[in-house]
Tab-separated table of C-alpha atoms and ligand atoms in Angstrom:
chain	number	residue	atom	x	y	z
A	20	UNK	CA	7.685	1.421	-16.875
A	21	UNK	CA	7.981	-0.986	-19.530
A	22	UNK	CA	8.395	-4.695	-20.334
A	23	UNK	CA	11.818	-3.942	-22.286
A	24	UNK	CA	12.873	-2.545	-19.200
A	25	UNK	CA	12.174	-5.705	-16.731
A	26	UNK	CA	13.809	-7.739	-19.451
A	27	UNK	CA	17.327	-6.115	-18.940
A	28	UNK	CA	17.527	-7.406	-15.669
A	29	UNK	CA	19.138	-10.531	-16.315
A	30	UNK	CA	19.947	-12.092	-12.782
A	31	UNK	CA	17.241	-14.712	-11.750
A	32	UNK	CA	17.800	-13.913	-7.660
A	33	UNK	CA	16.888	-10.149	-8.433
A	34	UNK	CA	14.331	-9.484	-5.465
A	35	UNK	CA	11.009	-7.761	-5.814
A	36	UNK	CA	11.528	-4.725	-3.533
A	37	UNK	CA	8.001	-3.709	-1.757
A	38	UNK	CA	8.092	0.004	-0.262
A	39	UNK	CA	5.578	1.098	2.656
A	40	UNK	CA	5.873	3.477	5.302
A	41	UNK	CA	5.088	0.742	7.468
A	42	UNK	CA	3.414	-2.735	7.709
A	43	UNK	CA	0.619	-1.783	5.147
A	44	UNK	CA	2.278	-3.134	2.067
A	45	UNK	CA	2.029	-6.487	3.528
A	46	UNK	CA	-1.451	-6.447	1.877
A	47	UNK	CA	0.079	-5.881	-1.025
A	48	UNK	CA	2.949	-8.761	-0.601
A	49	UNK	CA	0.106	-11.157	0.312
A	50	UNK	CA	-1.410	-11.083	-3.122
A	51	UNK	CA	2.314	-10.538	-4.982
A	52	UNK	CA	2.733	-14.535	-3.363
A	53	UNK	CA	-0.447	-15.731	-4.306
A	54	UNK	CA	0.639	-14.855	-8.134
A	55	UNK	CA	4.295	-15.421	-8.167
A	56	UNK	CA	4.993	-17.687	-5.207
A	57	UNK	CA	8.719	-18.157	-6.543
A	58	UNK	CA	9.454	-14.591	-6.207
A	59	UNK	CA	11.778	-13.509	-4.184
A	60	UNK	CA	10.828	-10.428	-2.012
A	61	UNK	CA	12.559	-7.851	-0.197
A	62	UNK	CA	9.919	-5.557	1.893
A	63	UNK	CA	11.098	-2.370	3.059
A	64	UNK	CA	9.093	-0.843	5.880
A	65	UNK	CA	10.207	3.087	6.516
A	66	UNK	CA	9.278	2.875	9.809
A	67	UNK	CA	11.370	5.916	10.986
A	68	UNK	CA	9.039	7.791	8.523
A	69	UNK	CA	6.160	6.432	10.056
A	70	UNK	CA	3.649	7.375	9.620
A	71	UNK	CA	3.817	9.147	6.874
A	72	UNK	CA	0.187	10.686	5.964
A	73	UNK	CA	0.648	13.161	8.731
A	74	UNK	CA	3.744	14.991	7.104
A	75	UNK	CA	3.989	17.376	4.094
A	76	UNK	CA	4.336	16.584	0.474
A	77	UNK	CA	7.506	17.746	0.513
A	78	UNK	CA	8.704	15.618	3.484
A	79	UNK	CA	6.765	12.518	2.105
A	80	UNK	CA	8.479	13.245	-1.429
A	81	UNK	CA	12.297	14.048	0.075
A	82	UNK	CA	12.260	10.951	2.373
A	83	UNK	CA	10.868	8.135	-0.659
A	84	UNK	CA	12.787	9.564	-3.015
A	85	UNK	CA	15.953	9.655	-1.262
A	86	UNK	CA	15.160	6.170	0.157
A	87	UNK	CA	14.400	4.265	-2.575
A	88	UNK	CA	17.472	5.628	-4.608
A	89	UNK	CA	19.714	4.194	-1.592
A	90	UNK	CA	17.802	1.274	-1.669
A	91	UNK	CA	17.747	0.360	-5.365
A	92	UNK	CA	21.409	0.812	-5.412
A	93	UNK	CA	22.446	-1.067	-2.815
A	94	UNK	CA	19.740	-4.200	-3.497
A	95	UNK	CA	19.403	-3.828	-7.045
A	96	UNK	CA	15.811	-5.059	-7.114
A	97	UNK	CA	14.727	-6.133	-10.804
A	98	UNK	CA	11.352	-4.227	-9.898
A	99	UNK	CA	10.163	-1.329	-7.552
A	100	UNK	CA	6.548	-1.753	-5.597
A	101	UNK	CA	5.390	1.649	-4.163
A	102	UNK	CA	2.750	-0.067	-1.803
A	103	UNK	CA	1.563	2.859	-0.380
A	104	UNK	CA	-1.106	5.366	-1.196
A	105	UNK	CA	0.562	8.228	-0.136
A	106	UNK	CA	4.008	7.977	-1.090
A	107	UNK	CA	2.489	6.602	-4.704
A	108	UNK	CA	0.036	9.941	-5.028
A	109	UNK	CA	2.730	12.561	-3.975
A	110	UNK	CA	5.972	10.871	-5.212
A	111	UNK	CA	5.694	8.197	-7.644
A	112	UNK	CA	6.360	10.509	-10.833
A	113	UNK	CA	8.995	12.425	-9.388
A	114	UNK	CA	10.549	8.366	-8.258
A	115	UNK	CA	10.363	7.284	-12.041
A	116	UNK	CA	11.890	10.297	-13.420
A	117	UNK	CA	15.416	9.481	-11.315
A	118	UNK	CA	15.501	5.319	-11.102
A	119	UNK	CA	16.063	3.139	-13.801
A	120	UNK	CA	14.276	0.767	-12.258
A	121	UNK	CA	10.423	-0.115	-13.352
A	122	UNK	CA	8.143	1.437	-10.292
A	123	UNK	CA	4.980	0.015	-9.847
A	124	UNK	CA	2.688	2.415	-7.894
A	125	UNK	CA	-0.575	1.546	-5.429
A	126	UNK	CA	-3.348	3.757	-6.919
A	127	UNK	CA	-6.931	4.324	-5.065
A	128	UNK	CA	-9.353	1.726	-6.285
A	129	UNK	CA	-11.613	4.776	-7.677
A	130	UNK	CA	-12.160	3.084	-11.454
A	131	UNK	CA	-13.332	-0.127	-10.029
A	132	UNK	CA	-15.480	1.248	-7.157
A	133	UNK	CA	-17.069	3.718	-9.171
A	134	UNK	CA	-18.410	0.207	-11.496
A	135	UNK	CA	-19.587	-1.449	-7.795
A	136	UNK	CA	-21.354	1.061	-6.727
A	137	UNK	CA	-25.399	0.785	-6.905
A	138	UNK	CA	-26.112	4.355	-5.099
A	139	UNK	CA	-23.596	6.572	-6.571
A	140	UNK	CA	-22.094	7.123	-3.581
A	141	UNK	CA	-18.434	6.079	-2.745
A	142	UNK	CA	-16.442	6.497	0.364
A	143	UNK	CA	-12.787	6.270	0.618
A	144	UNK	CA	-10.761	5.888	3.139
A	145	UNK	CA	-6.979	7.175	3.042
A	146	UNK	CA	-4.387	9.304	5.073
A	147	UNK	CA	-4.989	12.934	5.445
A	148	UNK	CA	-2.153	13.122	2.627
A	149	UNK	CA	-3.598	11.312	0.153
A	150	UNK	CA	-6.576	11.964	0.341
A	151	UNK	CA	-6.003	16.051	-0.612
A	152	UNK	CA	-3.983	15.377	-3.429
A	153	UNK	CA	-4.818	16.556	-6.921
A	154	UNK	CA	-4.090	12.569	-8.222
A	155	UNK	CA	-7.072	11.810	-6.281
A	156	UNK	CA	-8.872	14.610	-7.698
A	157	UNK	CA	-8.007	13.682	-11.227
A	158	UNK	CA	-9.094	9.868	-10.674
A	159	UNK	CA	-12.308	11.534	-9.734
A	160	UNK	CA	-12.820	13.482	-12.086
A	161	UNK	CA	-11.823	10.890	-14.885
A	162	UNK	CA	-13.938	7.994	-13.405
A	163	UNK	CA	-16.580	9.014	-10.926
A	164	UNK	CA	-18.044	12.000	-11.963
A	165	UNK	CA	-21.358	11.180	-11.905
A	166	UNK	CA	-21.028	9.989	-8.407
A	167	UNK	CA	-20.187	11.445	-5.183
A	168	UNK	CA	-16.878	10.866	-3.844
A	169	UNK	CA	-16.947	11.405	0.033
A	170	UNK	CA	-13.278	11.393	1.473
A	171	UNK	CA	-11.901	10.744	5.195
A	172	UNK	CA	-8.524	10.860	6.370
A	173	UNK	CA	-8.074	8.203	9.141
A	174	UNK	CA	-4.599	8.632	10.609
A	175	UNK	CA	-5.930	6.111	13.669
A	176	UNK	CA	-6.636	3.579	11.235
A	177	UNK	CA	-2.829	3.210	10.210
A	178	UNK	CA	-1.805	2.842	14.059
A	179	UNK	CA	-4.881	0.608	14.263
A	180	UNK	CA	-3.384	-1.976	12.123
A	181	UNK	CA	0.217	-1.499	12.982
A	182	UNK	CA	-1.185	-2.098	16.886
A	183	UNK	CA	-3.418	-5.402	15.102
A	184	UNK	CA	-0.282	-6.904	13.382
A	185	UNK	CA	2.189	-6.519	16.588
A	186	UNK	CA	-0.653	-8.450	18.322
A	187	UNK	CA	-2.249	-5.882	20.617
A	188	UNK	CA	-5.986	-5.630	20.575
A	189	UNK	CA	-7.442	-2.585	19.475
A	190	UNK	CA	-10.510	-0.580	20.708
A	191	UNK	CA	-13.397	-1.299	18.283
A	192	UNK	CA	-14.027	2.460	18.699
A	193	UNK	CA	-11.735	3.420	15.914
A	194	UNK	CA	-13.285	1.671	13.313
A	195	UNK	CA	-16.612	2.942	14.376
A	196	UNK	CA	-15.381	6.669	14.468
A	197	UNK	CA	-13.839	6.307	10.709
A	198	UNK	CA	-17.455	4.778	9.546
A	199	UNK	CA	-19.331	7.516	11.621
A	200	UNK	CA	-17.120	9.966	10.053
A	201	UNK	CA	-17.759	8.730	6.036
A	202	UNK	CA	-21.523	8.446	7.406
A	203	UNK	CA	-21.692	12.385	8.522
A	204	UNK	CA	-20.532	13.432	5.575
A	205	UNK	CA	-23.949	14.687	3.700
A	206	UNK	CA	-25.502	11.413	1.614
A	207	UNK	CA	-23.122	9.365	3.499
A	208	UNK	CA	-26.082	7.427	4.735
A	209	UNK	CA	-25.945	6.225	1.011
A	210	UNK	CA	-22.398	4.708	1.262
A	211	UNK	CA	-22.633	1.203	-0.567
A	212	UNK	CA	-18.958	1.548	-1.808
A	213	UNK	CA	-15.664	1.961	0.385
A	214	UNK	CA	-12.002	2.103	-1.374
A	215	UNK	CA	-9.799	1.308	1.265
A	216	UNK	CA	-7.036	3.996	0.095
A	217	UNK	CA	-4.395	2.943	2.394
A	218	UNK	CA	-2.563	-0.257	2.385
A	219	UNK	CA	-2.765	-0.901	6.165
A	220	UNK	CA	-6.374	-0.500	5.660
A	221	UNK	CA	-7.066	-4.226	4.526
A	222	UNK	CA	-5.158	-5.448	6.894
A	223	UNK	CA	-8.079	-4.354	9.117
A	224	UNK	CA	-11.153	-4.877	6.822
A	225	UNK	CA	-12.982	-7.377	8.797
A	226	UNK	CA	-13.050	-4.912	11.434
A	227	UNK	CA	-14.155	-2.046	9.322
A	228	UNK	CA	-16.882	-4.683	7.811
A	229	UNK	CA	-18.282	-4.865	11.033
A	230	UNK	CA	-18.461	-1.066	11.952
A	231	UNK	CA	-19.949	-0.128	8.590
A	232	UNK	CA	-22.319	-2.741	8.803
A	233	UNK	CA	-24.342	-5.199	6.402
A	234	UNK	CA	-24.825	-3.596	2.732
A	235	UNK	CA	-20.804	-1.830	1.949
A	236	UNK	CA	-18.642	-3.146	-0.351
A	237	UNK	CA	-14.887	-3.093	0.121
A	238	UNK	CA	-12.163	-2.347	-2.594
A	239	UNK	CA	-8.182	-1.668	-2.844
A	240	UNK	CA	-5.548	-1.849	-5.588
A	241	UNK	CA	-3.996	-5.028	-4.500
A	242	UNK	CA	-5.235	-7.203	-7.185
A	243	UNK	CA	-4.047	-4.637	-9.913
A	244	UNK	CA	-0.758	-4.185	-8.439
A	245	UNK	CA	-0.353	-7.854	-8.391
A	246	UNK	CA	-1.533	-8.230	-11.626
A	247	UNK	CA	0.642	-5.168	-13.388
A	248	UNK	CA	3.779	-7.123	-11.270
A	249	UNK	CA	3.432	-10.268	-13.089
A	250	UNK	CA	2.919	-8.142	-16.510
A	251	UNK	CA	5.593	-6.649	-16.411
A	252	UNK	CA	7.916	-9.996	-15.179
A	253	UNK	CA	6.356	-12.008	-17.704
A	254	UNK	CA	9.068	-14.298	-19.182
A	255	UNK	CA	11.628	-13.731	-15.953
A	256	UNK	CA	13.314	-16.688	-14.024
A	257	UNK	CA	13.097	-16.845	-10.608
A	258	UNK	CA	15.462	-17.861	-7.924
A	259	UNK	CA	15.010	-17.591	-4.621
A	260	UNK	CA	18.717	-17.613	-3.175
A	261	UNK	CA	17.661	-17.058	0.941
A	262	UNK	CA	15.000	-16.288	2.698
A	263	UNK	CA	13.159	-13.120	2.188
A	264	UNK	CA	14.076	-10.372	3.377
A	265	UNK	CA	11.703	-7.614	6.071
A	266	UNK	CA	14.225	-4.559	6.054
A	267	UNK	CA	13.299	-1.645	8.640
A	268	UNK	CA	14.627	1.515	8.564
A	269	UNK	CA	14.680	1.215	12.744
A	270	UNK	CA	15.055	-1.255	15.077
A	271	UNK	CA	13.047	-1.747	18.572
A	272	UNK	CA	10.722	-3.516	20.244
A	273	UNK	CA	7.328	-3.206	17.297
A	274	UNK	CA	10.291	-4.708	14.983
A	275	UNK	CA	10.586	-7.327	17.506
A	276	UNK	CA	6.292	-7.998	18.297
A	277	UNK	CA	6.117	-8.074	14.424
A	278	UNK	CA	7.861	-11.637	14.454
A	279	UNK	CA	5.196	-13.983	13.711
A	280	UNK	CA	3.524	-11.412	11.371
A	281	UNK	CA	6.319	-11.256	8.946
A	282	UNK	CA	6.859	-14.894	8.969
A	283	UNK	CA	3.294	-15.548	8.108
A	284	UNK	CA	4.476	-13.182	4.900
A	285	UNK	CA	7.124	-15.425	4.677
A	286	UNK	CA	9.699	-12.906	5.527
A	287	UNK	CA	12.310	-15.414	7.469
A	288	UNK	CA	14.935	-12.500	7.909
A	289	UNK	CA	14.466	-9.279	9.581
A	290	UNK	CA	17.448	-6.185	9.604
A	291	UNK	CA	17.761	-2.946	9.866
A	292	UNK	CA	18.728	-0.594	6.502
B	316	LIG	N1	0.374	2.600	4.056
B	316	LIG	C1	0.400	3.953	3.691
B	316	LIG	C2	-0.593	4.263	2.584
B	316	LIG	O1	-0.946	3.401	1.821
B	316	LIG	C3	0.477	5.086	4.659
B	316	LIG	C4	0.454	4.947	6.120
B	316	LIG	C5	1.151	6.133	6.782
B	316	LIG	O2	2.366	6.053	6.878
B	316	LIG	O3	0.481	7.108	7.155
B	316	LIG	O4	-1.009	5.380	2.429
């Protein structure tokens, strides 16, 4: 991952290609367009995977692997977004070692929460996949050892905000149990500090705002993603040839309630990979 590497790719119209399992990377997208409005944007959701922070490593690492080869090759994206926690922390090193293509990766906001928080204690929020895995562990261990890291996996939360962006309301219940659950954790009374470790998770923050109540901080790696995107694209033309692209890996009815939500990402076309 390199800026010689971005510079290769000649061809103005080469897409951004943004990975999630699902519609989480759209968190992601949103602040990609606030930096580099004139990029244009492919946005692959797995959603055959999904989701995919119930499987195994070596499911999660066999399906984005073998996915994002296909899809590199056949779209020929000038730069690879991994917007998703999970895939990121179980594949993203295995990813770089086969594509030639520079792979941005979504990495648990750990650095930045551990300089917000005032108590010393930290809660993050992820998929039962991420958050066991020994890259979560090492950003521990390299920036918040002197506080206390208290994990929960919240596979509702993903459905949650898949349920929120087709346009179904959602019990409030969920949100509560995930903030319970951080809370029960011993010193989780202390919780000023949440890293929202999932990219669907922002997509639901308001609602997590309000079930954590006054006093906790929220955090993800948006804003660093965006920012290592336009780092390593610095100098590049843009050309936006058509309208963006929302590619599924299968079709149905969610593709269909998703319509609005995609165009309000400015995602004007909608297939099936
Ligand atoms: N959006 C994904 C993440 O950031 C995972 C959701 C899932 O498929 O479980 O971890």
């Amino acid at each position: 991952m390199t800026g010689t590497d971005t510079a290769a790719t000649g061809d103005p119209a080469a897409p951004v290609l943004l990975f999630d399992s699902g519609v989480g990377g759209l968190s992601v997208l949103r602040k990609v367009r606030d930096v580099l409005p004139q990029a244009p944007v492919i946005y692959v959701a797995d959603n055959a995977g999904l989701p995919y922070g119930t499987k195994t490593e070596a499911q999660i690492a066999a399906r984005v692997s073998g996915l994002l080869g296909r899809l590199t090759e056949r779209l020929r994206p000038r730069l690879v977004c991994i917007a998703c926690n999970t895939a990121s922390t179980i594949a993203l090193a295995s990813v770089r070692e086969v594509l030639e293509v520079p792979i941005v990766g979504t990495v648990p906001a750990i650095k930045p929460a551990a300089a917000m928080t005032r108590t010393g204690v930290i809660g993050l929020l992820g998929t039962a996949a991420t958050i066991r895995q020994g890259y979560v562990d090492r950003l521990e261990a390299e920036f918040a050892a002197d506080k206390r890291l208290l994990r929960h996996g919240a596979p509702e939360l993903v459905a949650a905000a898949e349920a929120k962006l087709r346009g179904e309301t959602v019990d409030s219940a969920v949100y509560a149990r995930a903030a319970e659950a951080l809370r029960a954790h011993p010193d989780g009374d202390r919780i000023d500090t949440v890293v929202l470790a999932c990219t669907h998770f922002p997509l639901i923050e308001d609602e997590l705002r309000k079930a954590f109540g006054p006093g906790v901080s929220f955090i993800d790696g948006s804003d660093g993603i965006a920012r290592q995107i336009v780092f390593l694209t610095q100098g590049q033309e843009w050309r936006r040839e058509a309208p963006d692209l929302a590619l599924f890996t299968r079709g149905g009815i969610d593709v269909d309630q998703l319509g609005s939500t995609l165009e309000a990402h400015g995602l004007e076309r909608v297939a099936i990979f």
